[in-house]
Coordinates of C-alpha atoms in Angstrom, one line a residue:
Chain Q
M1 CA 12.8 11.1 -8.9
I2 CA 10.3 11.1 -11.8
G3 CA 7.9 8.2 -11.5
S4 CA 8.3 7.7 -7.7
V5 CA 4.8 8.9 -6.9
F6 CA 3.4 6.8 -9.7
L7 CA 5.2 3.7 -8.5
E8 CA 4.2 4.2 -4.8
T9 CA 0.6 4.9 -5.8
Y10 CA 0.5 1.7 -7.8
K11 CA 2.1 -0.3 -4.9
Q12 CA -0.7 1.1 -2.6
T13 CA -3.4 0.2 -5.1
W14 CA -2.6 -3.1 -6.8
K15 CA -4.4 -5.2 -4.2
Q16 CA -7.6 -3.3 -4.5
M17 CA -7.2 -3.6 -8.3
V18 CA -7.0 -7.4 -8.0
Y19 CA -10.0 -7.6 -5.6
W20 CA -12.2 -5.4 -7.8
G21 CA -10.9 -7.1 -11.0
V22 CA -11.5 -10.6 -9.6
G23 CA -15.0 -9.7 -8.3
L24 CA -16.1 -8.2 -11.7
A25 CA -14.4 -11.1 -13.6
A26 CA -16.5 -13.5 -11.5
M27 CA -19.6 -11.7 -12.5
A28 CA -18.6 -11.8 -16.1
L29 CA -17.8 -15.5 -15.8
L30 CA -21.2 -16.2 -14.3
V31 CA -23.0 -14.4 -17.1
V32 CA -21.0 -16.3 -19.8
L33 CA -21.8 -19.6 -18.0
M34 CA -25.5 -18.8 -18.2
V35 CA -25.4 -18.6 -22.0
P36 CA -26.0 -22.3 -22.7
L37 CA -29.0 -22.3 -20.4
F38 CA -31.0 -20.0 -22.7
D39 CA -32.4 -20.2 -26.2
M40 CA -31.6 -16.8 -27.6
Q41 CA -34.7 -16.7 -29.7
D42 CA -36.8 -17.2 -26.5
V43 CA -34.8 -14.3 -25.0
K44 CA -35.6 -12.1 -27.9
D45 CA -39.3 -13.1 -27.8
L46 CA -39.3 -12.3 -24.1
L47 CA -37.7 -8.9 -24.6
E48 CA -40.2 -8.0 -27.2
T49 CA -43.0 -8.3 -24.6
F50 CA -41.4 -5.6 -22.4
P51 CA -42.4 -2.0 -22.7
P52 CA -39.6 0.2 -24.3
I53 CA -39.1 2.1 -21.1
I54 CA -38.1 -1.0 -19.2
L55 CA -35.7 -2.1 -21.9
A56 CA -34.2 1.4 -22.0
M57 CA -33.7 1.3 -18.2
V58 CA -31.6 -1.8 -18.6
G59 CA -29.7 -0.4 -21.6
I60 CA -31.4 -2.2 -24.4
G61 CA -32.4 -0.3 -27.5
K62 CA -34.9 -1.3 -30.2
E63 CA -32.4 -3.5 -32.1
L64 CA -33.3 -6.6 -30.3
E65 CA -31.7 -8.9 -32.9
I66 CA -28.3 -8.1 -31.4
F67 CA -29.4 -9.3 -28.0
A68 CA -30.7 -12.6 -29.5
T69 CA -27.0 -13.6 -30.0
N70 CA -24.7 -15.1 -27.4
E71 CA -22.5 -11.9 -27.5
G72 CA -25.7 -9.8 -27.1
F73 CA -26.8 -11.9 -24.1
V74 CA -23.5 -11.3 -22.4
A75 CA -23.5 -7.6 -23.3
M76 CA -27.0 -7.2 -21.9
G77 CA -26.4 -9.3 -18.8
F78 CA -23.0 -7.9 -17.9
F79 CA -22.3 -4.6 -19.7
G80 CA -25.8 -3.1 -20.0
K81 CA -26.7 -1.1 -16.9
S82 CA -23.9 -2.5 -14.9
A83 CA -22.0 0.5 -16.3
L84 CA -23.2 2.0 -13.0
I85 CA -21.2 -0.8 -11.2
F86 CA -18.2 0.1 -13.3
A87 CA -18.5 3.7 -12.1
V88 CA -17.7 2.8 -8.5
Y89 CA -14.1 1.8 -9.0
P90 CA -13.0 5.0 -10.8
V91 CA -14.9 7.1 -8.3
V92 CA -13.0 5.4 -5.5
M93 CA -9.7 6.0 -7.4
G94 CA -10.6 9.6 -8.3
M95 CA -11.1 10.4 -4.6
R96 CA -7.7 9.0 -3.8
I97 CA -5.9 11.4 -6.1
T98 CA -6.3 14.4 -3.8
A99 CA -9.3 14.2 -1.5
N100 CA -8.4 11.1 0.5
E101 CA -4.8 12.2 1.0
E102 CA -5.9 15.7 2.1
D103 CA -8.5 14.2 4.4
A104 CA -6.0 11.9 5.9
G105 CA -3.3 14.6 6.2
T106 CA -0.7 12.7 4.1
M107 CA -0.8 15.3 1.4
D108 CA 1.1 17.7 3.7
V109 CA 3.9 15.2 4.0
L110 CA 4.0 14.5 0.3
L111 CA 3.9 18.2 -0.8
S112 CA 6.6 19.1 1.7
L113 CA 9.0 17.1 -0.4
P114 CA 10.7 18.5 -3.6
V115 CA 7.8 17.7 -5.9
Q116 CA 5.4 19.9 -7.8
R117 CA 1.7 19.6 -7.1
A118 CA 1.1 19.0 -10.8
R119 CA 3.5 16.1 -10.8
V120 CA 1.7 14.5 -7.9
I121 CA -1.6 14.7 -9.7
V122 CA -0.3 13.5 -13.0
E123 CA 1.6 10.6 -11.6
K124 CA -1.3 9.5 -9.4
F125 CA -3.8 9.9 -12.3
L126 CA -1.6 7.7 -14.5
A127 CA -1.1 5.1 -11.8
Y128 CA -4.9 4.8 -11.2
S129 CA -5.5 4.7 -15.0
V130 CA -3.1 1.7 -15.2
S131 CA -5.1 0.1 -12.3
I132 CA -8.3 0.6 -14.3
V133 CA -6.7 -1.2 -17.3
G134 CA -5.8 -4.0 -14.9
V135 CA -9.4 -4.3 -13.7
V136 CA -10.7 -4.4 -17.3
V137 CA -8.1 -7.0 -18.3
L138 CA -9.2 -9.2 -15.4
I139 CA -12.8 -8.8 -16.5
Y140 CA -11.8 -9.9 -20.0
L141 CA -9.9 -12.9 -18.6
G142 CA -13.0 -13.9 -16.6
M143 CA -15.1 -13.8 -19.7
Q144 CA -12.6 -15.9 -21.6
M145 CA -12.5 -18.4 -18.8
G146 CA -16.3 -18.7 -19.1
V147 CA -16.1 -19.3 -22.8
L148 CA -13.5 -22.1 -22.3
I149 CA -15.5 -23.7 -19.5
A150 CA -18.9 -23.5 -21.2
G151 CA -17.5 -24.4 -24.6
I152 CA -19.8 -22.0 -26.3
D153 CA -19.5 -20.2 -29.7
L154 CA -18.8 -16.6 -28.9
D155 CA -17.3 -13.7 -31.0
V156 CA -14.5 -13.1 -28.6
A157 CA -13.1 -10.2 -30.6
R158 CA -16.4 -8.3 -30.4
L159 CA -16.7 -8.9 -26.7
A160 CA -13.1 -7.7 -26.3
E161 CA -14.2 -4.4 -27.9
V162 CA -17.1 -4.1 -25.5
T163 CA -14.9 -4.9 -22.6
F164 CA -11.9 -2.6 -23.4
Y165 CA -14.3 0.2 -24.3
L166 CA -14.7 0.4 -20.5
I167 CA -11.2 1.9 -20.1
P168 CA -11.9 5.4 -21.6
L169 CA -15.3 5.4 -19.8
M170 CA -13.8 4.6 -16.4
V171 CA -10.9 7.0 -16.9
F172 CA -13.4 9.7 -17.7
I173 CA -15.4 9.0 -14.5
M174 CA -12.2 9.1 -12.5
A175 CA -11.2 12.4 -14.1
V176 CA -14.7 13.9 -13.2
T177 CA -14.3 12.7 -9.6
M178 CA -10.8 14.2 -9.4
L179 CA -11.9 17.6 -10.6
I180 CA -14.8 17.8 -8.3
A181 CA -12.6 16.7 -5.4
V182 CA -10.0 19.4 -6.3
I183 CA -12.7 22.1 -6.5
V184 CA -14.7 21.3 -3.4
R185 CA -11.8 19.9 -1.2
R186 CA -13.9 18.0 1.2
R187 CA -14.1 14.3 0.6
S188 CA -17.7 13.8 1.7
V189 CA -19.0 16.7 -0.3
A190 CA -17.1 15.6 -3.4
L191 CA -18.5 12.1 -3.0
G192 CA -22.0 13.4 -2.8
I193 CA -21.6 15.5 -5.9
V194 CA -20.0 12.7 -8.0
T195 CA -22.8 10.3 -6.9
A196 CA -25.4 12.8 -8.0
F197 CA -23.6 13.3 -11.3
V198 CA -23.6 9.6 -12.1
I199 CA -27.2 9.1 -11.1
A200 CA -28.3 12.1 -13.1
S201 CA -26.4 10.9 -16.1
Y202 CA -28.2 7.5 -15.8
M203 CA -31.6 9.2 -15.6
L204 CA -30.8 11.5 -18.6
Q205 CA -29.7 8.6 -20.7
T206 CA -32.8 6.6 -19.9
I207 CA -35.1 9.6 -20.7
G208 CA -33.2 10.1 -24.0
A209 CA -33.6 6.4 -24.9
V210 CA -37.3 6.2 -24.0
A211 CA -38.0 9.5 -25.8
E212 CA -36.4 8.3 -29.0
G213 CA -37.9 10.0 -32.0
T214 CA -39.4 12.8 -29.9
A215 CA -38.2 16.3 -29.1
A216 CA -36.9 15.0 -25.8
E217 CA -34.5 12.6 -27.4
P218 CA -31.4 15.0 -27.4
I219 CA -31.6 15.0 -23.6
G220 CA -29.8 11.6 -23.7
S221 CA -26.8 13.1 -25.5
I222 CA -26.0 15.1 -22.3
S223 CA -25.3 11.9 -20.5
F224 CA -21.9 10.4 -20.8
L225 CA -23.5 6.9 -20.5
T226 CA -25.0 7.5 -23.9
Y227 CA -21.5 7.1 -25.3
Y228 CA -21.1 3.7 -23.8
N229 CA -23.8 1.5 -25.3
A230 CA -23.0 -2.2 -25.4
G231 CA -25.5 -2.8 -28.2
D232 CA -24.0 -0.2 -30.4
I233 CA -20.5 -1.5 -29.8
L234 CA -21.6 -5.0 -30.6
A235 CA -23.1 -3.8 -33.9
Q236 CA -20.4 -1.3 -34.9
G237 CA -17.2 -2.3 -33.0
F238 CA -15.2 0.5 -31.5
I239 CA -16.9 3.8 -32.0
W240 CA -13.8 5.9 -32.3
P241 CA -15.4 9.4 -32.2
H242 CA -16.9 8.4 -28.8
I243 CA -13.6 7.0 -27.5
A244 CA -11.8 10.2 -28.7
G245 CA -14.5 12.2 -26.9
F246 CA -13.8 10.4 -23.6
V247 CA -10.1 10.8 -24.0
V248 CA -10.2 14.5 -24.9
V249 CA -12.7 15.4 -22.2
S250 CA -10.6 13.4 -19.6
A251 CA -7.5 15.3 -20.7
V252 CA -9.4 18.7 -20.3
L253 CA -10.6 17.6 -16.9
L254 CA -7.0 16.7 -15.9
L255 CA -5.7 20.1 -17.0
A256 CA -8.5 21.9 -15.2
S257 CA -7.6 19.9 -12.0
L258 CA -3.9 20.9 -12.4
Y259 CA -4.9 24.5 -12.8
Q260 CA -7.2 24.6 -9.8
Y261 CA -5.0 22.5 -7.5
E262 CA -2.1 24.8 -8.1
R263 CA -4.1 27.8 -7.1
R264 CA -5.7 26.7 -3.9
D265 CA -4.7 25.9 -0.3
I266 CA -4.1 22.3 0.7
A267 CA -6.9 21.2 3.1
V268 CA -6.3 19.5 6.4
Chain N
M1 CA 31.4 36.5 10.4
A2 CA 27.7 37.6 10.1
S3 CA 25.4 34.6 9.7
A4 CA 23.1 34.4 6.7
T5 CA 19.4 34.8 7.0
V6 CA 17.6 31.5 6.4
I7 CA 14.0 32.5 6.8
E8 CA 12.8 36.0 6.1
I9 CA 9.1 36.8 6.6
S10 CA 7.7 40.2 5.7
G11 CA 4.2 41.3 6.4
L12 CA 2.8 37.8 6.2
S13 CA -1.0 37.5 6.8
K14 CA -3.6 34.8 6.4
T15 CA -7.3 35.2 6.6
Y16 CA -10.0 32.6 6.1
G17 CA -13.6 33.1 4.9
S18 CA -15.0 36.3 3.6
G19 CA -17.2 39.2 4.6
S20 CA -18.5 39.1 8.1
R21 CA -17.2 35.5 8.5
Q22 CA -13.6 36.5 7.8
T23 CA -11.2 35.5 10.5
A24 CA -7.5 36.3 10.6
A25 CA -5.3 33.3 11.5
L26 CA -2.1 35.4 11.2
R27 CA -1.6 39.2 11.0
N28 CA 1.3 41.1 9.5
L29 CA 4.1 38.7 10.6
N30 CA 7.7 40.1 10.3
L31 CA 10.4 37.7 11.4
S32 CA 13.9 36.5 10.4
V33 CA 15.7 33.4 11.4
Q34 CA 19.5 33.2 11.1
Q35 CA 21.6 30.3 9.9
G36 CA 22.8 28.1 12.8
E37 CA 20.1 29.0 15.3
I38 CA 17.3 27.1 16.8
F39 CA 14.3 29.3 16.8
G40 CA 11.4 28.6 19.1
Y41 CA 8.0 29.6 17.9
L42 CA 5.8 29.7 21.0
G43 CA 2.1 30.0 21.4
P44 CA -1.0 28.1 22.5
N45 CA -3.1 26.1 20.2
G46 CA -4.8 28.3 17.6
A47 CA -2.2 31.1 17.9
G48 CA -1.2 30.7 14.2
K49 CA 2.0 28.6 14.5
T50 CA 0.8 25.9 12.1
T51 CA -0.6 28.4 9.7
T52 CA 2.8 30.1 9.5
I53 CA 4.6 26.8 9.0
R54 CA 2.1 25.7 6.3
M55 CA 2.6 29.0 4.5
L56 CA 6.4 28.6 4.6
L57 CA 6.0 25.2 3.0
D58 CA 3.7 26.6 0.3
L59 CA 0.9 24.3 1.5
I60 CA -1.4 27.3 2.0
R61 CA -1.0 30.7 0.3
P62 CA -0.6 34.0 2.1
S63 CA -3.4 36.5 1.9
N64 CA -0.8 39.2 2.1
G65 CA 3.0 39.6 2.5
S66 CA 5.8 37.4 1.4
A67 CA 8.5 35.1 2.7
S68 CA 11.7 33.6 1.5
I69 CA 13.8 30.7 2.6
F70 CA 17.5 30.5 1.6
G71 CA 16.8 33.8 -0.3
M72 CA 14.2 32.1 -2.5
D73 CA 10.6 33.1 -2.6
I74 CA 8.5 30.4 -0.9
R75 CA 6.0 30.2 -3.8
D76 CA 8.2 30.6 -6.9
H77 CA 10.9 28.2 -5.7
S78 CA 9.1 25.7 -3.4
V79 CA 10.6 22.6 -5.0
E80 CA 14.2 24.0 -4.6
I81 CA 13.4 25.0 -1.0
H82 CA 11.9 21.7 -0.1
R83 CA 15.0 19.9 -1.3
R84 CA 16.9 21.5 1.5
V85 CA 14.1 21.4 4.2
G86 CA 13.0 18.7 6.5
F87 CA 9.4 19.0 7.9
L88 CA 7.6 17.3 10.7
P89 CA 3.9 18.2 10.9
G90 CA 2.1 18.8 14.2
E91 CA -0.5 16.2 13.5
L92 CA 1.5 13.7 11.6
S93 CA -0.4 11.4 9.2
L94 CA 1.3 8.7 7.3
W95 CA 0.2 6.0 4.9
E96 CA -1.4 3.6 7.4
G97 CA -0.9 0.3 5.4
R98 CA 2.8 0.9 4.7
T99 CA 5.7 -0.1 6.9
G100 CA 8.2 2.5 8.2
Q101 CA 10.8 1.1 5.9
Q102 CA 8.5 1.4 2.8
I103 CA 7.6 5.0 3.7
I104 CA 11.3 5.9 4.2
H105 CA 12.0 4.4 0.8
Y106 CA 9.1 6.3 -0.8
V107 CA 10.2 9.6 0.6
A108 CA 13.8 9.0 -0.2
S109 CA 12.9 8.1 -3.8
V110 CA 10.9 11.3 -4.2
R111 CA 14.0 13.1 -2.9
G112 CA 16.0 11.3 -5.6
D113 CA 18.6 9.5 -3.5
T114 CA 17.3 6.2 -2.2
K115 CA 20.5 4.6 -1.2
G116 CA 22.2 7.4 0.7
I117 CA 19.1 8.6 2.5
T118 CA 17.9 5.2 3.6
K119 CA 21.3 4.5 5.1
Q120 CA 21.1 7.7 7.2
A121 CA 17.5 6.9 8.1
D122 CA 18.5 3.5 9.5
E123 CA 21.1 5.3 11.7
F124 CA 18.5 7.8 13.0
A125 CA 15.9 5.0 13.5
K126 CA 18.5 3.0 15.5
R127 CA 19.3 6.0 17.7
L128 CA 15.6 6.7 18.3
Q129 CA 15.0 3.0 19.0
L130 CA 12.4 2.8 16.2
D131 CA 11.4 -0.5 14.6
T132 CA 10.8 0.5 10.9
S133 CA 9.5 -3.0 9.9
K134 CA 6.1 -2.4 11.5
R135 CA 3.1 -0.9 9.6
V136 CA 2.2 2.6 10.5
R137 CA -1.2 1.5 11.8
D138 CA 0.6 -0.8 14.3
L139 CA 2.8 2.0 15.7
S140 CA 2.1 3.9 18.9
S141 CA 1.7 7.7 18.6
G142 CA 5.2 8.1 20.0
N143 CA 6.7 5.7 17.5
K144 CA 4.9 7.5 14.6
R145 CA 6.4 10.7 15.9
K146 CA 9.9 9.1 15.8
L147 CA 9.3 8.0 12.2
G148 CA 8.2 11.5 11.4
L149 CA 11.5 12.8 12.8
V150 CA 13.5 10.2 10.8
L151 CA 11.7 11.3 7.6
A152 CA 12.4 15.0 8.4
M153 CA 16.1 14.5 9.2
M154 CA 17.3 11.6 7.0
H155 CA 18.4 13.7 4.0
S156 CA 20.5 16.0 6.2
P157 CA 18.5 19.2 5.4
D158 CA 19.9 22.7 6.0
L159 CA 16.7 23.7 7.7
L160 CA 14.4 21.7 9.9
I161 CA 10.8 22.9 10.3
L162 CA 9.3 21.1 13.2
D163 CA 5.7 21.6 14.4
E164 CA 5.4 20.4 18.1
P165 CA 8.2 17.9 17.6
T166 CA 8.1 16.2 21.0
N167 CA 4.4 15.6 21.2
G168 CA 3.9 12.0 22.4
L169 CA 7.6 11.3 22.9
D170 CA 8.7 9.8 26.2
P171 CA 11.2 11.7 28.3
L172 CA 14.2 9.6 27.3
V173 CA 13.5 10.0 23.6
Q174 CA 12.9 13.8 24.2
Q175 CA 16.4 13.9 25.7
T176 CA 17.8 12.1 22.6
F177 CA 15.9 14.6 20.4
H178 CA 17.5 17.6 22.3
E179 CA 20.9 16.1 21.7
M180 CA 20.1 15.7 18.0
M181 CA 19.1 19.3 17.8
D182 CA 22.3 20.4 19.5
E183 CA 24.3 18.4 17.0
F184 CA 22.3 19.8 14.1
R185 CA 23.0 23.3 15.3
D186 CA 26.7 22.5 15.7
K187 CA 26.8 21.6 12.0
G188 CA 25.7 25.2 11.2
K189 CA 22.2 24.1 10.4
T190 CA 19.0 25.9 11.3
V191 CA 15.8 24.8 13.2
F192 CA 12.4 26.5 13.3
L193 CA 10.5 24.8 16.0
S194 CA 7.0 25.5 17.1
S195 CA 5.9 24.5 20.5
H196 CA 3.6 25.2 23.4
I197 CA 6.0 23.4 25.8
L198 CA 8.0 26.3 27.3
S199 CA 10.6 24.1 29.1
E200 CA 11.5 22.6 25.7
V201 CA 12.0 25.9 24.0
Q202 CA 14.0 27.1 27.1
A203 CA 16.2 24.0 26.9
I204 CA 17.1 23.9 23.3
C205 CA 16.3 27.2 21.6
D206 CA 18.6 30.3 21.0
R207 CA 15.7 32.7 20.4
A208 CA 12.0 32.5 20.7
G209 CA 9.0 34.3 19.2
I210 CA 5.8 34.5 21.2
L211 CA 2.6 34.4 19.1
R212 CA -0.8 35.2 20.4
D213 CA -4.1 35.2 18.4
G214 CA -2.2 35.6 15.1
D215 CA 0.0 38.4 16.4
L216 CA 3.7 38.1 17.1
K217 CA 4.1 39.7 20.5
A218 CA 7.8 39.5 21.0
V219 CA 11.0 38.0 19.6
E220 CA 14.0 37.8 22.0
S221 CA 16.9 35.6 22.8
I222 CA 16.2 33.0 25.4
E223 CA 18.9 34.5 27.6
K224 CA 17.3 37.9 27.4
L225 CA 13.8 36.6 28.0
M226 CA 15.1 34.8 31.1
N227 CA 16.8 38.0 32.3
V228 CA 13.6 39.8 33.3
E229 CA 13.6 41.7 36.5
F230 CA 11.4 39.7 38.8
H231 CA 11.8 36.8 41.1
W232 CA 9.6 34.5 43.0
V233 CA 10.3 34.7 46.7
D234 CA 9.3 32.0 49.1
V235 CA 9.6 32.9 52.9
Q236 CA 9.1 30.4 55.7
F237 CA 8.7 31.9 59.2
R238 CA 9.5 29.9 62.3
D239 CA 6.4 31.3 64.0
A240 CA 3.3 33.0 62.6
V241 CA 3.5 35.6 59.9
P242 CA 4.3 38.9 61.6
E243 CA 1.3 41.2 62.2
G244 CA 0.9 43.9 59.6
L245 CA 3.3 42.1 57.1
A246 CA 0.4 41.3 54.7
R247 CA -0.6 44.9 54.6
Q248 CA 3.0 46.1 54.0
L249 CA 3.5 43.6 51.2
Q250 CA 0.2 44.5 49.5
G251 CA 1.0 48.2 49.8
S252 CA 4.4 47.8 48.0
S253 CA 4.4 48.6 44.3
E254 CA 7.2 46.2 43.7
I255 CA 5.5 43.2 45.3
S256 CA 2.6 41.3 43.7
D257 CA 0.9 37.9 43.7
V258 CA 1.2 37.6 47.5
D259 CA 0.1 34.2 48.8
I260 CA 0.1 33.6 52.6
N261 CA -0.4 30.1 53.8
G262 CA 0.1 29.5 57.5
S263 CA 3.6 30.6 58.3
R264 CA 4.7 30.7 54.7
V265 CA 4.5 33.6 52.3
K266 CA 5.0 33.5 48.5
M267 CA 5.3 36.6 46.3
R268 CA 6.6 38.0 43.1
L269 CA 9.2 40.7 43.7
T270 CA 10.2 43.2 41.0
G271 CA 13.3 45.3 41.7
D272 CA 15.7 45.3 44.7
F273 CA 15.6 42.9 47.7
D274 CA 16.4 45.4 50.5
P275 CA 12.9 46.9 51.0
L276 CA 11.5 43.3 51.3
L277 CA 14.2 42.2 53.8
R278 CA 13.4 45.2 56.0
M279 CA 9.7 44.2 56.0
L280 CA 10.6 40.7 56.9
S281 CA 12.8 41.7 59.8
D282 CA 9.9 41.8 62.3
G283 CA 9.7 38.0 62.2
Y284 CA 12.1 35.0 62.5
V285 CA 12.9 33.9 59.0
K286 CA 13.5 30.1 59.0
D287 CA 14.0 29.7 55.3
L288 CA 14.1 32.0 52.3
R289 CA 14.1 30.8 48.7
V290 CA 14.5 32.9 45.5
E291 CA 13.5 31.4 42.2
E292 CA 14.3 32.7 38.7
P293 CA 11.2 33.1 36.6
T294 CA 10.6 30.3 34.2
L295 CA 9.9 30.9 30.6
E296 CA 6.3 30.1 31.4
D297 CA 6.1 33.0 33.9
I298 CA 7.5 35.3 31.2
F299 CA 5.1 33.8 28.7
L300 CA 2.2 34.5 31.0
A301 CA 3.5 38.0 31.6
Y302 CA 3.5 38.7 27.9
Y303 CA 0.0 37.3 27.7
S304 CA -1.5 39.2 30.6
D305 CA -3.2 42.2 29.2
G306 CA -1.7 45.6 30.1
R307 CA 1.3 44.0 31.8
E308 CA 4.3 42.9 29.8
A309 CA 7.5 41.4 31.0
R310 CA 10.2 43.9 31.4

């Protein structure tokens, strides 16, 4: 029956989704509650004293005015380089699509049923994508709760854009993880490669940001993290070409995974 | 009426690795299994039994050769084939955090008939005395195996593919399993069963294939395999073993594996009994027992280099 793998995957995942979502929402809540404790002009003055490389490493560009607002403070405190934290959940979910089931041996049971390999991957991918949406919604609710408790003036719509921008980013990371796991088969090897990929992306983005205006600046564009910049989103709202880029690349990665998985032996 | 061929395997091979590290898990397997028979696929661990089964289920792809089930190619029609097949893996892994009931419901929903299948699953579970309300992680290995059997049989498949099905089952449940297999065969359905437990194959199978190091050594009916021309003879003398008997026995081309222990002599006799009875006539025979060879003896005979069971 169409949707049965999706449904079961979701049933097996919803608790983790809630745990992750509540944890990240608590972090967001904390950052919002800290807003009244700071004078944003002081924050801006403080930031100006830091060398650009340090600011680049925590995801702050040269437009410091943005970060001297309440929204900017939250974006810096929560969304800045914590993009690396947001990478963990999709990596865990991406590993579950094939690698964990093959490692555990349950994939043999599943694929002995009347179901195509492609259907298993697509339904699991969709189920985990829905769980990513769930995590992001919980983060947003945490932030909203903080606004209500602290009674601060915050552009909620702008923060919503920064928050929901996480969805294409996290789905992309999950798609990368899935493809690597499909290619290398072994869970431990796949995990090592994905971790290296995320760390290398972080380093490339930082180098690109620090080297702004030099010949080395384009290096940053290789990193996927360059296309999730809280400051840019606060200034411009949704950057649709970047979102479309994440969606298209994720779709290509999904298709590549389907192709490769159809061709290879199921590991035990 | 001639029975239909359910499994047809032609020149199936599987190699792993490449170059000097290439190893053959299965070589040029040719085999057919007919409808309504229970076929035993015998061999020690690493012989290639699981490799064959995983290829039949399209979990791994052959390096060479082809196979069909119900007349359909195993690769091109895997979904249609799987609809009519029940499978129990040798090393069964299930979703640890889910209960038996939840897994039954999941598998039934993928098969597209939740209501009918789960009803049948409940009946099998009751018969195997399995509590499906427990989480998989809380089940003993024997109970996990029972759940695997329920999952394999609950949709009334036309073909059961079972890899070491009774591993971890207690003797009473093994007996129930044997009865279930008999009933399954009586309905005209087919079982392909891999095992290294010879007594099990002997008890429930119609035919058996013997696999060794990726090569199929023999395929025979159980009846014919049992009908080999040798017996185990156990002679108990009242007094000491007659002088010169050991030399006579060892000099006979039809007697082998002679074991003398006090006044008792055990041997393997190929051919007629008369020459042996004449040799024994010098002593007072208190007791004489003749045992049919077990499938294990035949199995070992096939496996001993340069000496195959006749």
